[in-house]
Amino acid sequence: GAGVSQSPSNKVTEKGKDVELRCDPISGHTALYWYRQRLGQGLEFLIYFQGNSAPDKSGLPSDRFSAERTGESVSTLTIQRTQQEDSAVYLCASSLVAGVYGYTFGSGTRLTVV
Amino acid sequence: QQQVKQSPQSLIVQKGGISIINCAYENTAFDYFPWYQQFPGKGPALLIAIRPDVSEKKEGRFTISFNKSAKQFSLHIMDSQPGDSATYFCAASRSNAGNMLTFGGGTRLMVKP
């Protein structure tokens, strides 16, 4: 596609439920990143995929968070047993080669845990 | 540990004025320093970036100044316009470490007409 597409754009879920967030990167982009942006704050790195290499999961805040990517296409971020502190905008970005040309971000998924 | 510190948190500038946002970093291994612009409800968009082998880069009304010895870099927006009102993030990364960006906390810029 022309840009990075994320779905849903908004998600309200009850505390304790699992949620799945989806990211469609730009076609041909081998690197894919997930970030979290809490209200009024900067972006926190969560996880990074580069081609078929093992992902860098060093930013995942707890074992309730996991992510998968199929080849060089769609990625899903899963949050199990959601907590109120998980409320944030989850941003996905992709780049042609690991960051050489900068990232292109999607518009994000706004997650609200009630 | 916050590796990239950004200031100010908010900035109000009159139309036509110069907006200046500053960032300082700690990790000397960083070798790529982009600035992102974010409008409400949108993801950040790459505005301009610099590598440490140059001290300044200009693109239109936007200029990055880079001081390697001080580990600081700044964004200057000349002739600021109301349409520049947005949140600006500086960031830094290491190209040999997957280029994961470490972001500053953001500056909310308002340009008054």
PDB file of C-alpha atoms in Angstrom:
ATOM      1  CA  GLY A   1       0.000   0.000   0.000  1.00  0.00           C
ATOM      2  CA  ALA A   2       0.878   3.651  -0.133  1.00  0.00           C
ATOM      3  CA  GLY A   3       1.442   3.964   3.586  1.00  0.00           C
ATOM      4  CA  VAL A   4       1.558   2.005   6.821  1.00  0.00           C
ATOM      5  CA  SER A   5      -1.935   0.882   7.728  1.00  0.00           C
ATOM      6  CA  GLN A   6      -3.011   0.075  11.265  1.00  0.00           C
ATOM      7  CA  SER A   7      -6.252  -1.392  12.515  1.00  0.00           C
ATOM      8  CA  PRO A   8      -8.378  -0.827  14.395  1.00  0.00           C
ATOM      9  CA  SER A   9      -7.889   2.919  14.715  1.00  0.00           C
ATOM     10  CA  ASN A  10      -9.581   2.858  18.099  1.00  0.00           C
ATOM     11  CA  LYS A  11     -10.155   0.026  20.547  1.00  0.00           C
ATOM     12  CA  VAL A  12     -11.925   0.107  23.887  1.00  0.00           C
ATOM     13  CA  THR A  13     -11.582  -3.041  25.942  1.00  0.00           C
ATOM     14  CA  GLU A  14     -12.361  -4.187  29.430  1.00  0.00           C
ATOM     15  CA  LYS A  15      -9.573  -4.790  31.905  1.00  0.00           C
ATOM     16  CA  GLY A  16      -8.427  -8.406  31.753  1.00  0.00           C
ATOM     17  CA  LYS A  17      -9.384  -8.987  28.123  1.00  0.00           C
ATOM     18  CA  ASP A  18      -6.893  -9.770  25.352  1.00  0.00           C
ATOM     19  CA  VAL A  19      -6.483  -7.433  22.373  1.00  0.00           C
ATOM     20  CA  GLU A  20      -4.843  -7.814  18.996  1.00  0.00           C
ATOM     21  CA  LEU A  21      -3.548  -4.863  17.003  1.00  0.00           C
ATOM     22  CA  ARG A  22      -2.665  -5.139  13.327  1.00  0.00           C
ATOM     23  CA  CYS A  23      -0.073  -3.420  11.166  1.00  0.00           C
ATOM     24  CA  ASP A  24       0.283  -3.571   7.385  1.00  0.00           C
ATOM     25  CA  PRO A  25       3.685  -2.116   6.443  1.00  0.00           C
ATOM     26  CA  ILE A  26       4.606  -0.490   3.161  1.00  0.00           C
ATOM     27  CA  SER A  27       5.160  -3.174   0.543  1.00  0.00           C
ATOM     28  CA  GLY A  28       8.834  -4.055   0.235  1.00  0.00           C
ATOM     29  CA  HIS A  29       9.805  -2.625   3.610  1.00  0.00           C
ATOM     30  CA  THR A  30      11.840  -5.242   5.416  1.00  0.00           C
ATOM     31  CA  ALA A  31      12.014  -3.579   8.839  1.00  0.00           C
ATOM     32  CA  LEU A  32       8.963  -3.153  11.075  1.00  0.00           C
ATOM     33  CA  TYR A  33       8.802  -1.471  14.474  1.00  0.00           C
ATOM     34  CA  TRP A  34       6.179  -1.151  17.197  1.00  0.00           C
ATOM     35  CA  TYR A  35       6.155   1.814  19.559  1.00  0.00           C
ATOM     36  CA  ARG A  36       3.859   2.893  22.376  1.00  0.00           C
ATOM     37  CA  GLN A  37       2.916   6.527  22.985  1.00  0.00           C
ATOM     38  CA  ARG A  38       1.271   7.386  26.258  1.00  0.00           C
ATOM     39  CA  LEU A  39      -0.779  10.567  26.442  1.00  0.00           C
ATOM     40  CA  GLY A  40       1.429  13.640  26.168  1.00  0.00           C
ATOM     41  CA  GLN A  41       4.630  11.625  26.146  1.00  0.00           C
ATOM     42  CA  GLY A  42       7.290  10.473  23.742  1.00  0.00           C
ATOM     43  CA  LEU A  43       7.425   7.153  21.967  1.00  0.00           C
ATOM     44  CA  GLU A  44       8.656   4.012  23.706  1.00  0.00           C
ATOM     45  CA  PHE A  45      10.213   1.271  21.588  1.00  0.00           C
ATOM     46  CA  LEU A  46       8.520  -2.115  21.965  1.00  0.00           C
ATOM     47  CA  ILE A  47       9.760  -4.571  19.334  1.00  0.00           C
ATOM     48  CA  TYR A  48      11.570  -4.662  15.980  1.00  0.00           C
ATOM     49  CA  PHE A  49      11.438  -7.138  13.089  1.00  0.00           C
ATOM     50  CA  GLN A  50      14.036  -7.260  10.298  1.00  0.00           C
ATOM     51  CA  GLY A  51      13.300  -9.717   7.510  1.00  0.00           C
ATOM     52  CA  ASN A  52      13.454 -13.300   8.730  1.00  0.00           C
ATOM     53  CA  SER A  53      15.809 -12.563  11.619  1.00  0.00           C
ATOM     54  CA  ALA A  54      14.761 -13.133  15.219  1.00  0.00           C
ATOM     55  CA  PRO A  55      12.887 -10.046  16.452  1.00  0.00           C
ATOM     56  CA  ASP A  56      14.385  -7.675  18.996  1.00  0.00           C
ATOM     57  CA  LYS A  57      11.893  -7.855  21.872  1.00  0.00           C
ATOM     58  CA  SER A  58      13.959  -5.803  24.315  1.00  0.00           C
ATOM     59  CA  GLY A  59      11.327  -3.073  24.654  1.00  0.00           C
ATOM     60  CA  LEU A  60       8.347  -5.234  25.539  1.00  0.00           C
ATOM     61  CA  PRO A  61       7.261  -4.121  29.042  1.00  0.00           C
ATOM     62  CA  SER A  62       6.005  -7.500  30.286  1.00  0.00           C
ATOM     63  CA  ASP A  63       5.275 -11.051  29.171  1.00  0.00           C
ATOM     64  CA  ARG A  64       1.675  -9.994  28.535  1.00  0.00           C
ATOM     65  CA  PHE A  65       2.951  -8.333  25.364  1.00  0.00           C
ATOM     66  CA  SER A  66       3.894 -10.322  22.271  1.00  0.00           C
ATOM     67  CA  ALA A  67       4.140  -9.690  18.553  1.00  0.00           C
ATOM     68  CA  GLU A  68       4.389 -11.708  15.394  1.00  0.00           C
ATOM     69  CA  ARG A  69       5.209 -10.948  11.806  1.00  0.00           C
ATOM     70  CA  THR A  70       4.579 -13.150   8.800  1.00  0.00           C
ATOM     71  CA  GLY A  71       7.581 -12.863   6.487  1.00  0.00           C
ATOM     72  CA  GLU A  72       7.912  -9.237   5.441  1.00  0.00           C
ATOM     73  CA  SER A  73       4.226  -8.440   5.658  1.00  0.00           C
ATOM     74  CA  VAL A  74       1.567  -8.061   8.309  1.00  0.00           C
ATOM     75  CA  SER A  75       2.405  -7.855  11.997  1.00  0.00           C
ATOM     76  CA  THR A  76       0.145  -8.289  14.997  1.00  0.00           C
ATOM     77  CA  LEU A  77       0.785  -6.994  18.506  1.00  0.00           C
ATOM     78  CA  THR A  78      -1.074  -8.928  21.185  1.00  0.00           C
ATOM     79  CA  ILE A  79      -1.662  -7.710  24.722  1.00  0.00           C
ATOM     80  CA  GLN A  80      -3.019 -10.329  27.088  1.00  0.00           C
ATOM     81  CA  ARG A  81      -4.971  -9.594  30.254  1.00  0.00           C
ATOM     82  CA  THR A  82      -5.009  -5.876  29.540  1.00  0.00           C
ATOM     83  CA  GLN A  83      -4.452  -3.414  32.379  1.00  0.00           C
ATOM     84  CA  GLN A  84      -5.417   0.248  32.605  1.00  0.00           C
ATOM     85  CA  GLU A  85      -1.764   1.273  32.280  1.00  0.00           C
ATOM     86  CA  ASP A  86      -1.754  -0.327  28.822  1.00  0.00           C
ATOM     87  CA  SER A  87      -3.978   2.537  27.600  1.00  0.00           C
ATOM     88  CA  ALA A  88      -1.955   4.360  24.947  1.00  0.00           C
ATOM     89  CA  VAL A  89      -1.569   4.835  21.224  1.00  0.00           C
ATOM     90  CA  TYR A  90       0.289   1.932  19.660  1.00  0.00           C
ATOM     91  CA  LEU A  91       2.252   3.016  16.603  1.00  0.00           C
ATOM     92  CA  CYS A  92       3.711   0.810  13.915  1.00  0.00           C
ATOM     93  CA  ALA A  93       6.447   1.940  11.543  1.00  0.00           C
ATOM     94  CA  SER A  94       8.282   0.358   8.638  1.00  0.00           C
ATOM     95  CA  SER A  95      11.427   1.182   6.717  1.00  0.00           C
ATOM     96  CA  LEU A  96      12.996  -0.037   3.493  1.00  0.00           C
ATOM     97  CA  VAL A  97      16.171  -1.178   5.202  1.00  0.00           C
ATOM     98  CA  ALA A  98      16.694  -0.993   8.956  1.00  0.00           C
ATOM     99  CA  GLY A  99      16.303   2.741   9.394  1.00  0.00           C
ATOM    100  CA  VAL A 100      18.603   3.929   6.617  1.00  0.00           C
ATOM    101  CA  TYR A 101      15.886   6.063   5.081  1.00  0.00           C
ATOM    102  CA  GLY A 102      13.962   6.785   8.257  1.00  0.00           C
ATOM    103  CA  TYR A 103      10.719   5.306   9.405  1.00  0.00           C
ATOM    104  CA  THR A 104       7.233   5.740   8.006  1.00  0.00           C
ATOM    105  CA  PHE A 105       4.684   5.580  10.799  1.00  0.00           C
ATOM    106  CA  GLY A 106       1.067   4.548  10.657  1.00  0.00           C
ATOM    107  CA  SER A 107      -1.621   6.611  12.347  1.00  0.00           C
ATOM    108  CA  GLY A 108      -1.710   4.264  15.306  1.00  0.00           C
ATOM    109  CA  THR A 109      -4.290   2.349  17.312  1.00  0.00           C
ATOM    110  CA  ARG A 110      -5.669   4.208  20.310  1.00  0.00           C
ATOM    111  CA  LEU A 111      -6.239   1.587  23.007  1.00  0.00           C
ATOM    112  CA  THR A 112      -8.383   2.423  26.006  1.00  0.00           C
ATOM    113  CA  VAL A 113      -8.680  -0.114  28.821  1.00  0.00           C
ATOM    114  CA  VAL A 114     -11.677   0.500  31.064  1.00  0.00           C
TER     115      VAL A 114
ATOM    116  CA  GLN B   1      17.241   5.940  31.663  1.00  0.00           C
ATOM    117  CA  GLN B   2      16.173   8.740  29.380  1.00  0.00           C
ATOM    118  CA  GLN B   3      18.845   8.831  26.721  1.00  0.00           C
ATOM    119  CA  VAL B   4      17.440  11.769  24.752  1.00  0.00           C
ATOM    120  CA  LYS B   5      16.282  14.851  26.620  1.00  0.00           C
ATOM    121  CA  GLN B   6      14.177  17.419  24.793  1.00  0.00           C
ATOM    122  CA  SER B   7      13.272  20.966  25.738  1.00  0.00           C
ATOM    123  CA  PRO B   8      11.099  22.922  26.040  1.00  0.00           C
ATOM    124  CA  GLN B   9       7.984  20.803  26.579  1.00  0.00           C
ATOM    125  CA  SER B  10       5.863  23.526  25.033  1.00  0.00           C
ATOM    126  CA  LEU B  11       6.568  26.601  22.964  1.00  0.00           C
ATOM    127  CA  ILE B  12       4.479  29.529  21.773  1.00  0.00           C
ATOM    128  CA  VAL B  13       5.812  31.605  18.894  1.00  0.00           C
ATOM    129  CA  GLN B  14       4.335  34.460  16.905  1.00  0.00           C
ATOM    130  CA  LYS B  15       3.818  33.977  13.186  1.00  0.00           C
ATOM    131  CA  GLY B  16       7.014  34.833  11.362  1.00  0.00           C
ATOM    132  CA  GLY B  17       9.195  34.147  14.374  1.00  0.00           C
ATOM    133  CA  ILE B  18      11.868  31.500  14.892  1.00  0.00           C
ATOM    134  CA  SER B  19      11.011  28.321  16.796  1.00  0.00           C
ATOM    135  CA  ILE B  20      13.936  26.588  18.489  1.00  0.00           C
ATOM    136  CA  ILE B  21      13.761  23.133  20.053  1.00  0.00           C
ATOM    137  CA  ASN B  22      16.756  21.540  21.735  1.00  0.00           C
ATOM    138  CA  CYS B  23      17.808  17.971  22.385  1.00  0.00           C
ATOM    139  CA  ALA B  24      20.695  16.394  24.257  1.00  0.00           C
ATOM    140  CA  TYR B  25      21.791  12.797  24.083  1.00  0.00           C
ATOM    141  CA  GLU B  26      24.004  10.574  26.188  1.00  0.00           C
ATOM    142  CA  ASN B  27      24.981   7.623  24.026  1.00  0.00           C
ATOM    143  CA  THR B  28      27.986   8.542  21.859  1.00  0.00           C
ATOM    144  CA  ALA B  29      27.256   5.520  19.670  1.00  0.00           C
ATOM    145  CA  PHE B  30      24.207   7.273  18.194  1.00  0.00           C
ATOM    146  CA  ASP B  31      24.857   8.122  14.550  1.00  0.00           C
ATOM    147  CA  TYR B  32      21.500   9.221  13.146  1.00  0.00           C
ATOM    148  CA  PHE B  33      19.418  12.105  14.474  1.00  0.00           C
ATOM    149  CA  PRO B  34      15.975  12.689  12.937  1.00  0.00           C
ATOM    150  CA  TRP B  35      13.225  15.089  13.842  1.00  0.00           C
ATOM    151  CA  TYR B  36       9.585  14.071  13.555  1.00  0.00           C
ATOM    152  CA  GLN B  37       6.472  16.218  13.312  1.00  0.00           C
ATOM    153  CA  GLN B  38       3.188  14.900  14.673  1.00  0.00           C
ATOM    154  CA  PHE B  39      -0.280  16.350  14.188  1.00  0.00           C
ATOM    155  CA  PRO B  40      -3.163  15.279  16.457  1.00  0.00           C
ATOM    156  CA  GLY B  41      -4.525  11.856  15.539  1.00  0.00           C
ATOM    157  CA  LYS B  42      -1.665  11.114  13.164  1.00  0.00           C
ATOM    158  CA  GLY B  43       1.540   9.199  13.393  1.00  0.00           C
ATOM    159  CA  PRO B  44       4.858  11.087  13.492  1.00  0.00           C
ATOM    160  CA  ALA B  45       6.243  12.070  10.095  1.00  0.00           C
ATOM    161  CA  LEU B  46       9.937  12.415   9.341  1.00  0.00           C
ATOM    162  CA  LEU B  47      10.791  16.098   8.944  1.00  0.00           C
ATOM    163  CA  ILE B  48      14.567  16.283   8.620  1.00  0.00           C
ATOM    164  CA  ALA B  49      17.538  14.234   9.778  1.00  0.00           C
ATOM    165  CA  ILE B  50      21.276  14.627  10.231  1.00  0.00           C
ATOM    166  CA  ARG B  51      24.305  12.413  10.692  1.00  0.00           C
ATOM    167  CA  PRO B  52      27.194  13.480  12.952  1.00  0.00           C
ATOM    168  CA  ASP B  53      29.649  14.130  10.134  1.00  0.00           C
ATOM    169  CA  VAL B  54      27.992  17.510   9.446  1.00  0.00           C
ATOM    170  CA  SER B  55      27.221  20.396  11.799  1.00  0.00           C
ATOM    171  CA  GLU B  56      24.169  21.768  10.047  1.00  0.00           C
ATOM    172  CA  LYS B  57      21.514  20.686   7.594  1.00  0.00           C
ATOM    173  CA  LYS B  58      18.877  22.924   6.067  1.00  0.00           C
ATOM    174  CA  GLU B  59      15.700  21.990   4.223  1.00  0.00           C
ATOM    175  CA  GLY B  60      13.479  24.924   3.404  1.00  0.00           C
ATOM    176  CA  ARG B  61      12.512  26.678   6.630  1.00  0.00           C
ATOM    177  CA  PHE B  62      13.817  23.818   8.795  1.00  0.00           C
ATOM    178  CA  THR B  63      17.430  23.615   9.993  1.00  0.00           C
ATOM    179  CA  ILE B  64      19.155  21.113  12.247  1.00  0.00           C
ATOM    180  CA  SER B  65      22.241  22.294  14.110  1.00  0.00           C
ATOM    181  CA  PHE B  66      24.445  19.553  15.512  1.00  0.00           C
ATOM    182  CA  ASN B  67      27.177  19.887  18.158  1.00  0.00           C
ATOM    183  CA  LYS B  68      28.951  16.553  18.484  1.00  0.00           C
ATOM    184  CA  SER B  69      31.288  17.569  21.315  1.00  0.00           C
ATOM    185  CA  ALA B  70      28.387  18.850  23.417  1.00  0.00           C
ATOM    186  CA  LYS B  71      26.150  15.921  22.381  1.00  0.00           C
ATOM    187  CA  GLN B  72      23.390  18.344  21.495  1.00  0.00           C
ATOM    188  CA  PHE B  73      21.284  19.067  18.453  1.00  0.00           C
ATOM    189  CA  SER B  74      18.511  21.492  17.769  1.00  0.00           C
ATOM    190  CA  LEU B  75      15.727  22.217  15.313  1.00  0.00           C
ATOM    191  CA  HIS B  76      15.177  25.760  14.070  1.00  0.00           C
ATOM    192  CA  ILE B  77      11.979  26.644  12.249  1.00  0.00           C
ATOM    193  CA  MET B  78      12.382  29.952  10.452  1.00  0.00           C
ATOM    194  CA  ASP B  79       9.394  32.162   9.567  1.00  0.00           C
ATOM    195  CA  SER B  80       7.120  29.972  11.723  1.00  0.00           C
ATOM    196  CA  GLN B  81       3.575  29.582  10.413  1.00  0.00           C
ATOM    197  CA  PRO B  82       0.320  28.563  12.141  1.00  0.00           C
ATOM    198  CA  GLY B  83       0.406  25.372  10.044  1.00  0.00           C
ATOM    199  CA  ASP B  84       3.631  24.432  11.844  1.00  0.00           C
ATOM    200  CA  SER B  85       1.648  24.040  15.083  1.00  0.00           C
ATOM    201  CA  ALA B  86       2.258  20.411  16.030  1.00  0.00           C
ATOM    202  CA  THR B  87       4.278  18.256  18.395  1.00  0.00           C
ATOM    203  CA  TYR B  88       7.919  17.807  17.450  1.00  0.00           C
ATOM    204  CA  PHE B  89      10.061  14.886  18.539  1.00  0.00           C
ATOM    205  CA  CYS B  90      13.802  14.557  18.279  1.00  0.00           C
ATOM    206  CA  ALA B  91      15.239  11.057  18.142  1.00  0.00           C
ATOM    207  CA  ALA B  92      18.525   9.216  17.898  1.00  0.00           C
ATOM    208  CA  SER B  93      19.603   5.779  16.793  1.00  0.00           C
ATOM    209  CA  ARG B  94      22.538   3.532  16.068  1.00  0.00           C
ATOM    210  CA  SER B  95      22.634   2.194  12.538  1.00  0.00           C
ATOM    211  CA  ASN B  96      24.428  -0.975  13.648  1.00  0.00           C
ATOM    212  CA  ALA B  97      21.748  -1.828  16.203  1.00  0.00           C
ATOM    213  CA  GLY B  98      18.665  -2.135  14.033  1.00  0.00           C
ATOM    214  CA  ASN B  99      18.293   1.621  14.093  1.00  0.00           C
ATOM    215  CA  MET B 100      15.679   1.540  16.828  1.00  0.00           C
ATOM    216  CA  LEU B 101      14.887   5.151  17.515  1.00  0.00           C
ATOM    217  CA  THR B 102      15.113   6.567  21.022  1.00  0.00           C
ATOM    218  CA  PHE B 103      12.756   9.531  21.191  1.00  0.00           C
ATOM    219  CA  GLY B 104      12.797  12.706  23.219  1.00  0.00           C
ATOM    220  CA  GLY B 105       9.700  13.602  25.203  1.00  0.00           C
ATOM    221  CA  GLY B 106       8.297  15.962  22.580  1.00  0.00           C
ATOM    222  CA  THR B 107       7.687  19.697  22.244  1.00  0.00           C
ATOM    223  CA  ARG B 108       4.219  21.040  21.617  1.00  0.00           C
ATOM    224  CA  LEU B 109       4.599  24.065  19.349  1.00  0.00           C
ATOM    225  CA  MET B 110       1.875  26.648  18.900  1.00  0.00           C
ATOM    226  CA  VAL B 111       2.359  29.377  16.328  1.00  0.00           C
ATOM    227  CA  LYS B 112       0.022  32.293  16.920  1.00  0.00           C
ATOM    228  CA  PRO B 113      -1.292  34.193  13.890  1.00  0.00           C
TER     229      PRO B 113
END
